[in-house]
mmCIF file of C-alpha atoms in Angstrom:
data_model
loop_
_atom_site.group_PDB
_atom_site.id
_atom_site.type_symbol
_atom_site.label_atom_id
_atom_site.label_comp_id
_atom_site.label_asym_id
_atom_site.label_seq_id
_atom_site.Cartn_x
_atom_site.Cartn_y
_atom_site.Cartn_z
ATOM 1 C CA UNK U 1 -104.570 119.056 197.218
ATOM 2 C CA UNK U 2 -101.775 117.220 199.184
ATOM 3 C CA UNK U 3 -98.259 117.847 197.267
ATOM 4 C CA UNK U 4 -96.189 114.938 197.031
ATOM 5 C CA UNK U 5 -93.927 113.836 199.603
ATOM 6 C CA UNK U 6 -90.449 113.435 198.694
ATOM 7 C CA UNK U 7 -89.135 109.838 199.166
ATOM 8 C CA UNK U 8 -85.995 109.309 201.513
ATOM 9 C CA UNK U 9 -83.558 107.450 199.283
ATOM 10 C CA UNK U 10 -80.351 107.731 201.675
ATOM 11 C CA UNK U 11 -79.855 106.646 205.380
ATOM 12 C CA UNK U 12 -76.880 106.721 207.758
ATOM 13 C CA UNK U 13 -77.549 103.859 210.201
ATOM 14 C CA UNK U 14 -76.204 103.867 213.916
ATOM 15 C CA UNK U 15 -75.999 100.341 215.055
ATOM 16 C CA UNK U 16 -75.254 97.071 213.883
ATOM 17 C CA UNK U 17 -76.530 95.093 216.137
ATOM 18 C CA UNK U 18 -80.002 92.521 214.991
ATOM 19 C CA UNK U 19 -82.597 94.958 213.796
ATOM 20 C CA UNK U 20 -79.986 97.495 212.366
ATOM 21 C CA UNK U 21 -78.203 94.188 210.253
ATOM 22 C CA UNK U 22 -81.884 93.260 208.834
ATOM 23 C CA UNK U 23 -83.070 97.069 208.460
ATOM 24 C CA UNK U 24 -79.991 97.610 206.485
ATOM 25 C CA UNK U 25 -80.420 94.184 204.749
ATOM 26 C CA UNK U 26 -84.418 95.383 203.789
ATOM 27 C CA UNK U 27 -83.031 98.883 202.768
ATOM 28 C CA UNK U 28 -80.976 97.497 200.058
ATOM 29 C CA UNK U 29 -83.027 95.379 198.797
ATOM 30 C CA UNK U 30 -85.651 97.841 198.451
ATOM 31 C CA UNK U 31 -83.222 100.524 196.433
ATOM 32 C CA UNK U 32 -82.660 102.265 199.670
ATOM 33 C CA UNK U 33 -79.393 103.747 199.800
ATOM 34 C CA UNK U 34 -77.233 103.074 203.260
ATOM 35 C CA UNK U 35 -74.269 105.366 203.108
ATOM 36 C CA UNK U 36 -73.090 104.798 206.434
ATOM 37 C CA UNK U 37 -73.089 102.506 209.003
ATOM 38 C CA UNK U 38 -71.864 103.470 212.446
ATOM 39 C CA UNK U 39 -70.680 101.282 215.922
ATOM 40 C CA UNK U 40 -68.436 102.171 218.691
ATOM 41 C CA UNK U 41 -66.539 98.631 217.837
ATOM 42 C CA UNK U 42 -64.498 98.920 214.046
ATOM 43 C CA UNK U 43 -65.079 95.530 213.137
ATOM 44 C CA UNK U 44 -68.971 95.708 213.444
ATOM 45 C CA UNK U 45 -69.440 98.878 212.275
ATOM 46 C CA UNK U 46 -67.438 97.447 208.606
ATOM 47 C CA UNK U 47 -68.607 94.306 208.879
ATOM 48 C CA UNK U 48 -72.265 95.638 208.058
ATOM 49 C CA UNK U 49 -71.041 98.456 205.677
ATOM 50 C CA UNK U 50 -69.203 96.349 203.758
ATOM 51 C CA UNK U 51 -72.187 93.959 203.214
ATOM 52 C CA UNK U 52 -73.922 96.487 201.561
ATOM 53 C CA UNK U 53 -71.469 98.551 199.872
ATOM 54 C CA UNK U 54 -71.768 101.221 202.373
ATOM 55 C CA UNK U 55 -69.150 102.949 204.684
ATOM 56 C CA UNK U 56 -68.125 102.424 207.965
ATOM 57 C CA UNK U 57 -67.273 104.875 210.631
ATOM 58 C CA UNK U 58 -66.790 104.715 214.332
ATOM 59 C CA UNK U 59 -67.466 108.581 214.823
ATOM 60 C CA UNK U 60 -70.166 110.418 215.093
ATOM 61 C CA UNK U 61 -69.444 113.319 213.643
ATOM 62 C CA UNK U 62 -68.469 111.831 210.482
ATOM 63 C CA UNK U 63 -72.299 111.323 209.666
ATOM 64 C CA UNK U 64 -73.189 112.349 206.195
ATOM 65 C CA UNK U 65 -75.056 115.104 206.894
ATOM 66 C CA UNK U 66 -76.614 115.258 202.972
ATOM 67 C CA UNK U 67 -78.218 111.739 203.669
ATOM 68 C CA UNK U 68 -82.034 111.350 203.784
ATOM 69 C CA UNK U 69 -82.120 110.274 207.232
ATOM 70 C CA UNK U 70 -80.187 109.378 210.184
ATOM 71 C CA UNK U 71 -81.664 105.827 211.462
ATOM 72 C CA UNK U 72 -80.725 105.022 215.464
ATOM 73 C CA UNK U 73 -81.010 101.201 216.169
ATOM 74 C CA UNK U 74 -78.993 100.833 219.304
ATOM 75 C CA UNK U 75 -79.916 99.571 222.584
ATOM 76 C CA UNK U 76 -82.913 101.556 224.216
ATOM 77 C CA UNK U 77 -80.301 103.399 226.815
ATOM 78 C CA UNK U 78 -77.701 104.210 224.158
ATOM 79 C CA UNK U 79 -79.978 106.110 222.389
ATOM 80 C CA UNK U 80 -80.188 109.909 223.863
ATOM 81 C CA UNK U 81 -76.080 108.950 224.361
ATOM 82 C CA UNK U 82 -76.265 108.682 220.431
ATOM 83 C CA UNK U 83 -78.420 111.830 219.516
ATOM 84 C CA UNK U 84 -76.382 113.936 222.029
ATOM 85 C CA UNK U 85 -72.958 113.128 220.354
ATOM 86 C CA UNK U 86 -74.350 114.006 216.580
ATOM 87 C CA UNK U 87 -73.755 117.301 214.734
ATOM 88 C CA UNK U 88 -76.970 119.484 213.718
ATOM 89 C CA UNK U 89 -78.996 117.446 210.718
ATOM 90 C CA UNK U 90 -81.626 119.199 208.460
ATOM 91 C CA UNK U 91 -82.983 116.134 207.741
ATOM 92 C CA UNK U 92 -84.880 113.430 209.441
ATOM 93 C CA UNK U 93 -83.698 111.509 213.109
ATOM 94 C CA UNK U 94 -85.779 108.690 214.110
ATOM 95 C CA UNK U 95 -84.765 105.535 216.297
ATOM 96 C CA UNK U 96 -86.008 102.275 216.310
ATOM 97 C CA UNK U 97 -86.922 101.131 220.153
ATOM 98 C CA UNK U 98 -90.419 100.507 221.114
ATOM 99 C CA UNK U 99 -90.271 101.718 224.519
ATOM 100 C CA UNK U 100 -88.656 105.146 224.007
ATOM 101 C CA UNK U 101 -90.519 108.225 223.349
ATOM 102 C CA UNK U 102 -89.843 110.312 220.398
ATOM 103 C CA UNK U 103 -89.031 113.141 222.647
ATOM 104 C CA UNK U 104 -85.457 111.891 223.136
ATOM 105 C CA UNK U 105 -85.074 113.126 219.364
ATOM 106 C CA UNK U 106 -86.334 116.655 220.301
ATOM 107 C CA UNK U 107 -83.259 118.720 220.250
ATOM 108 C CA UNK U 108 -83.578 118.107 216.030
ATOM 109 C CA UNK U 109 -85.724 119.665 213.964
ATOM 110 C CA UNK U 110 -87.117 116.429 211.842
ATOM 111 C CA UNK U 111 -87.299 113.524 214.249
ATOM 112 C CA UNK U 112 -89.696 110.505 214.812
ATOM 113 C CA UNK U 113 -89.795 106.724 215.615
ATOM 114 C CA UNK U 114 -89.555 103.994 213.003
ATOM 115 C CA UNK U 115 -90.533 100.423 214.684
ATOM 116 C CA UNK U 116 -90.179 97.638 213.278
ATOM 117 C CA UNK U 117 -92.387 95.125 215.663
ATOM 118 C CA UNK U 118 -90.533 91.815 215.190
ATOM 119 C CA UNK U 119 -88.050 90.014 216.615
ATOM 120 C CA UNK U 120 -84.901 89.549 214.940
ATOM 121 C CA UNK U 121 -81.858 87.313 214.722
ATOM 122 C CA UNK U 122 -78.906 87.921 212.717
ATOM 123 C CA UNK U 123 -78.743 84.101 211.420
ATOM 124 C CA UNK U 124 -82.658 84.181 210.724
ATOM 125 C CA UNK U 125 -84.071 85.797 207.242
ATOM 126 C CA UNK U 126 -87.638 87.261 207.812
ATOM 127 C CA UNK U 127 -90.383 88.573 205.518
ATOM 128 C CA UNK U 128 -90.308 92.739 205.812
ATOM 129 C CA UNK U 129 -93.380 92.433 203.913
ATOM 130 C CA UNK U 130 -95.348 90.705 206.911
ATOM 131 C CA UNK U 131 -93.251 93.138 209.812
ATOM 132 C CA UNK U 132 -95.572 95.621 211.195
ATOM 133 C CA UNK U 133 -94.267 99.223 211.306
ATOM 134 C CA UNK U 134 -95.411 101.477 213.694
ATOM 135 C CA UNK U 135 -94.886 105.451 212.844
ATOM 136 C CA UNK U 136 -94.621 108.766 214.710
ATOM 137 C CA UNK U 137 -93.177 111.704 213.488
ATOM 138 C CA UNK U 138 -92.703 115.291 215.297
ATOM 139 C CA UNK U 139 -94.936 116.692 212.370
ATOM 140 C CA UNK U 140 -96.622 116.231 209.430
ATOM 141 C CA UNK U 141 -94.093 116.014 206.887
ATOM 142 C CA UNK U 142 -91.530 113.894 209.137
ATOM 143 C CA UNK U 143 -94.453 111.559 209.824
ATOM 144 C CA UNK U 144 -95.348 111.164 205.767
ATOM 145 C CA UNK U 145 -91.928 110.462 204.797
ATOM 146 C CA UNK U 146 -91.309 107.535 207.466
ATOM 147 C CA UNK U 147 -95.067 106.287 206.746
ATOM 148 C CA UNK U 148 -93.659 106.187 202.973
ATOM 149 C CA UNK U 149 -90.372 104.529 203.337
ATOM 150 C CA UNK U 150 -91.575 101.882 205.591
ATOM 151 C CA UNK U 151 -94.198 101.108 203.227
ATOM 152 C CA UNK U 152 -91.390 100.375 200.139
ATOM 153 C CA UNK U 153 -90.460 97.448 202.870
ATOM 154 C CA UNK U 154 -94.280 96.632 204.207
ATOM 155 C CA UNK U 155 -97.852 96.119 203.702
ATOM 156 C CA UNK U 156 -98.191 96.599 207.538
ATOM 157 C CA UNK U 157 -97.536 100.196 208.269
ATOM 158 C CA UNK U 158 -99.626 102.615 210.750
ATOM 159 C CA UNK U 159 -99.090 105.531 213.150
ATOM 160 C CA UNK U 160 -98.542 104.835 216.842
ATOM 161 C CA UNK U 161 -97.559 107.336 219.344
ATOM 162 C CA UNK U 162 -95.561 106.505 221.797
ATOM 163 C CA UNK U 163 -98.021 105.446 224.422
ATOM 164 C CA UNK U 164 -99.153 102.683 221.945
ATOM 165 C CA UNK U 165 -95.811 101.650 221.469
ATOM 166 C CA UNK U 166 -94.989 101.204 225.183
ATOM 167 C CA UNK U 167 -98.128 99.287 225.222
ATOM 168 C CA UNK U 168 -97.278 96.747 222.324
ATOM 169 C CA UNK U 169 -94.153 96.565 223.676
ATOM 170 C CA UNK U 170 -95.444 95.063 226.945
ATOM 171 C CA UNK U 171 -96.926 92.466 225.003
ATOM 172 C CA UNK U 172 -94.009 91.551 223.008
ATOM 173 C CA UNK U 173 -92.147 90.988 225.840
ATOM 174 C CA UNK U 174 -94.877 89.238 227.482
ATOM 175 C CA UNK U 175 -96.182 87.197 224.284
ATOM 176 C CA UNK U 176 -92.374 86.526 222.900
ATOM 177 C CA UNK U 177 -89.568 86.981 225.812
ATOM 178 C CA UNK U 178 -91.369 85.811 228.543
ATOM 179 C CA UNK U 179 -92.586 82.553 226.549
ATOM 180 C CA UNK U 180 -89.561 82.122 225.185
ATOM 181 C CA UNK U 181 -87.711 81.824 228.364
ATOM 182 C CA UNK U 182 -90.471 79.288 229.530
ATOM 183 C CA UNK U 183 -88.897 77.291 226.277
ATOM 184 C CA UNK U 184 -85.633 78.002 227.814
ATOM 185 C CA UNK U 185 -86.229 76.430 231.071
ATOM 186 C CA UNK U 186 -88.733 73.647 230.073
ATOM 187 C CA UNK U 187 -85.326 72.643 227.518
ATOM 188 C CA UNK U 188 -83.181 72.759 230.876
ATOM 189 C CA UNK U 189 -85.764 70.517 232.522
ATOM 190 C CA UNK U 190 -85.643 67.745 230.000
ATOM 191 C CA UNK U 191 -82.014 67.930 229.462
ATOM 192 C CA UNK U 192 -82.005 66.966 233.476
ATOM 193 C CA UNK U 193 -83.228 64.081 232.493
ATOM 194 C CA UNK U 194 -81.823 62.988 229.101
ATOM 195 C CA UNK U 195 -84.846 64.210 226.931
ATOM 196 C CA UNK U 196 -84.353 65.974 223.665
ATOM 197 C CA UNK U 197 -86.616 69.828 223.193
ATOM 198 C CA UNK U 198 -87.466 68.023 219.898
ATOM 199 C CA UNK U 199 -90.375 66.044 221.818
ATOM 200 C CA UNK U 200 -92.061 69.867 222.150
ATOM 201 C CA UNK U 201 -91.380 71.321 218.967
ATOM 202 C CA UNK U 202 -94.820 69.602 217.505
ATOM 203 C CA UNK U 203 -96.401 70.875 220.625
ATOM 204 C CA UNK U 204 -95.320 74.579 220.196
ATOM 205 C CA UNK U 205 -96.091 74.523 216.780
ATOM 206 C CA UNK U 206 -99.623 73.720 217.341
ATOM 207 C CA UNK U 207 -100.045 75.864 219.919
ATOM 208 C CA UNK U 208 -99.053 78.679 218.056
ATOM 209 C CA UNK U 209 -100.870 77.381 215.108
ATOM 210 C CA UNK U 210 -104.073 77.532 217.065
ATOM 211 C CA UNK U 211 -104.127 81.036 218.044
ATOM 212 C CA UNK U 212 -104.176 82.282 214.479
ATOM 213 C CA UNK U 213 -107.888 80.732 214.239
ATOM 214 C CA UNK U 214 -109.112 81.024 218.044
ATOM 215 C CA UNK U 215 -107.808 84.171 220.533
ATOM 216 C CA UNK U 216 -105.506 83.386 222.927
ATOM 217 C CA UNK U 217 -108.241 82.287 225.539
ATOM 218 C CA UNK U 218 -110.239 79.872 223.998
ATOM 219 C CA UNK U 219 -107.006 78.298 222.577
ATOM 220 C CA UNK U 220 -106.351 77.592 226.419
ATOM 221 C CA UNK U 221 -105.870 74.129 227.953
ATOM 222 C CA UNK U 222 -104.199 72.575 230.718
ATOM 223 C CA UNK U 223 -104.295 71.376 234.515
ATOM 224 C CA UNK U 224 -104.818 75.200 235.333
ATOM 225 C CA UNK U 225 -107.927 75.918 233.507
ATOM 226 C CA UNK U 226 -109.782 72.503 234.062
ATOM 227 C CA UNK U 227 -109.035 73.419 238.224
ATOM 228 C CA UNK U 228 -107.033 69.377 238.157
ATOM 229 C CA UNK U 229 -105.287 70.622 241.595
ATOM 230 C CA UNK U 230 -104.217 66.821 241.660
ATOM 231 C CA UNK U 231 -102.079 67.300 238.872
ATOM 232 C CA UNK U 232 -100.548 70.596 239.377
ATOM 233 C CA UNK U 233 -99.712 69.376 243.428
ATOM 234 C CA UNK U 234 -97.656 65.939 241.246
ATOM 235 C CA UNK U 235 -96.134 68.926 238.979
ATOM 236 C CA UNK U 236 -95.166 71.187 242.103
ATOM 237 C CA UNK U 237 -93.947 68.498 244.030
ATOM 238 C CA UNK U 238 -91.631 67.023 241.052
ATOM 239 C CA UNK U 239 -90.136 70.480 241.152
ATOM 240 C CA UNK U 240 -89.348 70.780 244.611
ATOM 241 C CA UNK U 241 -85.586 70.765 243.980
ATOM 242 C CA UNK U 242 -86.067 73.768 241.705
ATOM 243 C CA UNK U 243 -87.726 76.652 243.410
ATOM 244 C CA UNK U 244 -87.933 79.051 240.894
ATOM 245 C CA UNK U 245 -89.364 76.959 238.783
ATOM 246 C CA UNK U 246 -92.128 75.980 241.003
ATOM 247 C CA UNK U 247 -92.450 79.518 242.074
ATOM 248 C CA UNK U 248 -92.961 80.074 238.194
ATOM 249 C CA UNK U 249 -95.244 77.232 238.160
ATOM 250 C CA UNK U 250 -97.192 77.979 240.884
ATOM 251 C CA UNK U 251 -97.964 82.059 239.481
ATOM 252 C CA UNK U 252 -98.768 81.250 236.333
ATOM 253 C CA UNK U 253 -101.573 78.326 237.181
ATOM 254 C CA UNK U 254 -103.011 80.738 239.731
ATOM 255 C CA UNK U 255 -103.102 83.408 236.936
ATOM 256 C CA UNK U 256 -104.455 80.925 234.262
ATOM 257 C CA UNK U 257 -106.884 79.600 236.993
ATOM 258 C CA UNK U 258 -108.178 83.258 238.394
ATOM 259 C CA UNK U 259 -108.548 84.793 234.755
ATOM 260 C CA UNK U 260 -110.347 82.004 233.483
ATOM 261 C CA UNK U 261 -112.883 82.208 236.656
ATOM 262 C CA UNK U 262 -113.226 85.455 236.393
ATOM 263 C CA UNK U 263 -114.706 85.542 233.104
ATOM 264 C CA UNK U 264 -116.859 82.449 233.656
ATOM 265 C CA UNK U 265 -115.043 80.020 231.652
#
């Protein structure tokens, strides 16, 4: 018979940047206590506490070392810079970066990975109860607890080693940075010319509407996939006096183009 796990009820959170502000934000308002919140800058570090009634310290060896668990959400190279600098802890480490392996954590006893897989602003609210959490924890025990608490904030949580993680990282940069900048520079490209964004918002809401009934490949359209080399030659041309951009261009119809006719479509 599997004895019950004992819930974690108290974190210390390192960071304050956009996934510690809406971790902390979740916590609360899931009974979680955050005692602490730590930064290397004063004025984040209380700003965040403050918020939710917690205390602020700039640090690290003024961690509560009775807490539950000691939550890293930093930037991915700050992290073994953070779990060097911390006093011994009995109880559980994990940090929150996709693309880091657990092992940073190893000179702990208790220490794992706690993902949220969103993206997050600070002046954006999101659903906890529709953010994916993926799980690893150095053993059995470690990896219960952190399956547990995430679950108080989600109906999405699962285990994922780190070489999962790396890989759905990949894709989040590919399927949410890398698109996002295309919005970035197809906004700088009508702004050239005295268009609003606004005139794509209906588009990119439909697009992304799509994909939630057909995959990502039959939701495809465009000069790329039909093979309209008349079209994309106009497009290239009109963005002679921006070479990246036509370099950008250029890739991604060829990639569109070369998938596409590789799997017959």
């Amino acid at each position: 018979m599997t004895k019950d796990i004992e819930p974690i009820s108290s974190v210390v959170l390192f960071g304050s940047g956009n996934v510690a502000t809406h971790l902390a934000k979740a916590m609360n308002d899931s009974g979680i206590e955050v005692r602490q919140v730590y930064s290397r800058t004063p004025e984040h570090a209380c700003k965040l506490a403050e918020s939710k009634q917690a205390d602020a310290i700039t640090r690290l060896s003024e961690a509560d070392t009775s807490a539950d668990l000691w939550l890293i959400s930093v930037t991915d190279n700050a992290i073994e810079q953070i779990a060097s600098g911390l006093p011994p802890f009995k109880g559980i480490i994990a940090h929150t970066a996709g693309s880091i392996s657990i092992d940073v954590l190893s000179g702990f006893s208790n220490y794992g990975v706690f993902y949220p897989f969103q993206t997050f602003s600070k002046e954006r609210d999101v659903d906890f109860n529709d953010v994916p959490f993926l799980i690893e924890g150095n053993n059995e025990e470690t990896t219960r607890r952190l399956l547990k608490l995430a679950g108080i904030m989600s109906s999405k949580v699962s285990k994922a080693d780190s070489a999962v993680r790396a890989t759905l990282h990949i894709a989040a940069v590919l399927s949410c940075n890398f698109v996002n900048h295309l919005y970035t520079l197809s906004a700088d490209l009508l702004e050239k010319q005295g268009l609003s964004f606004d005139y794509l918002t209906p588009l990119i809401k439909e697009t992304t509407q799509k994909i939630l009934y057909l995959s990502p490949r039959e939701a495809q359209t465009g000069p790329a996939i039909r093979n309209d080399t008349e079209v994309m030659s106009k497009h290239l041309e009109r963005l002679a006096d921006n070479p990246s951009l036509q370099k950008i261009y250029e890739l991604m119809s060829n990639a569109i183009l070369q998938y596409h006719k590789a799997r017959g479509n």
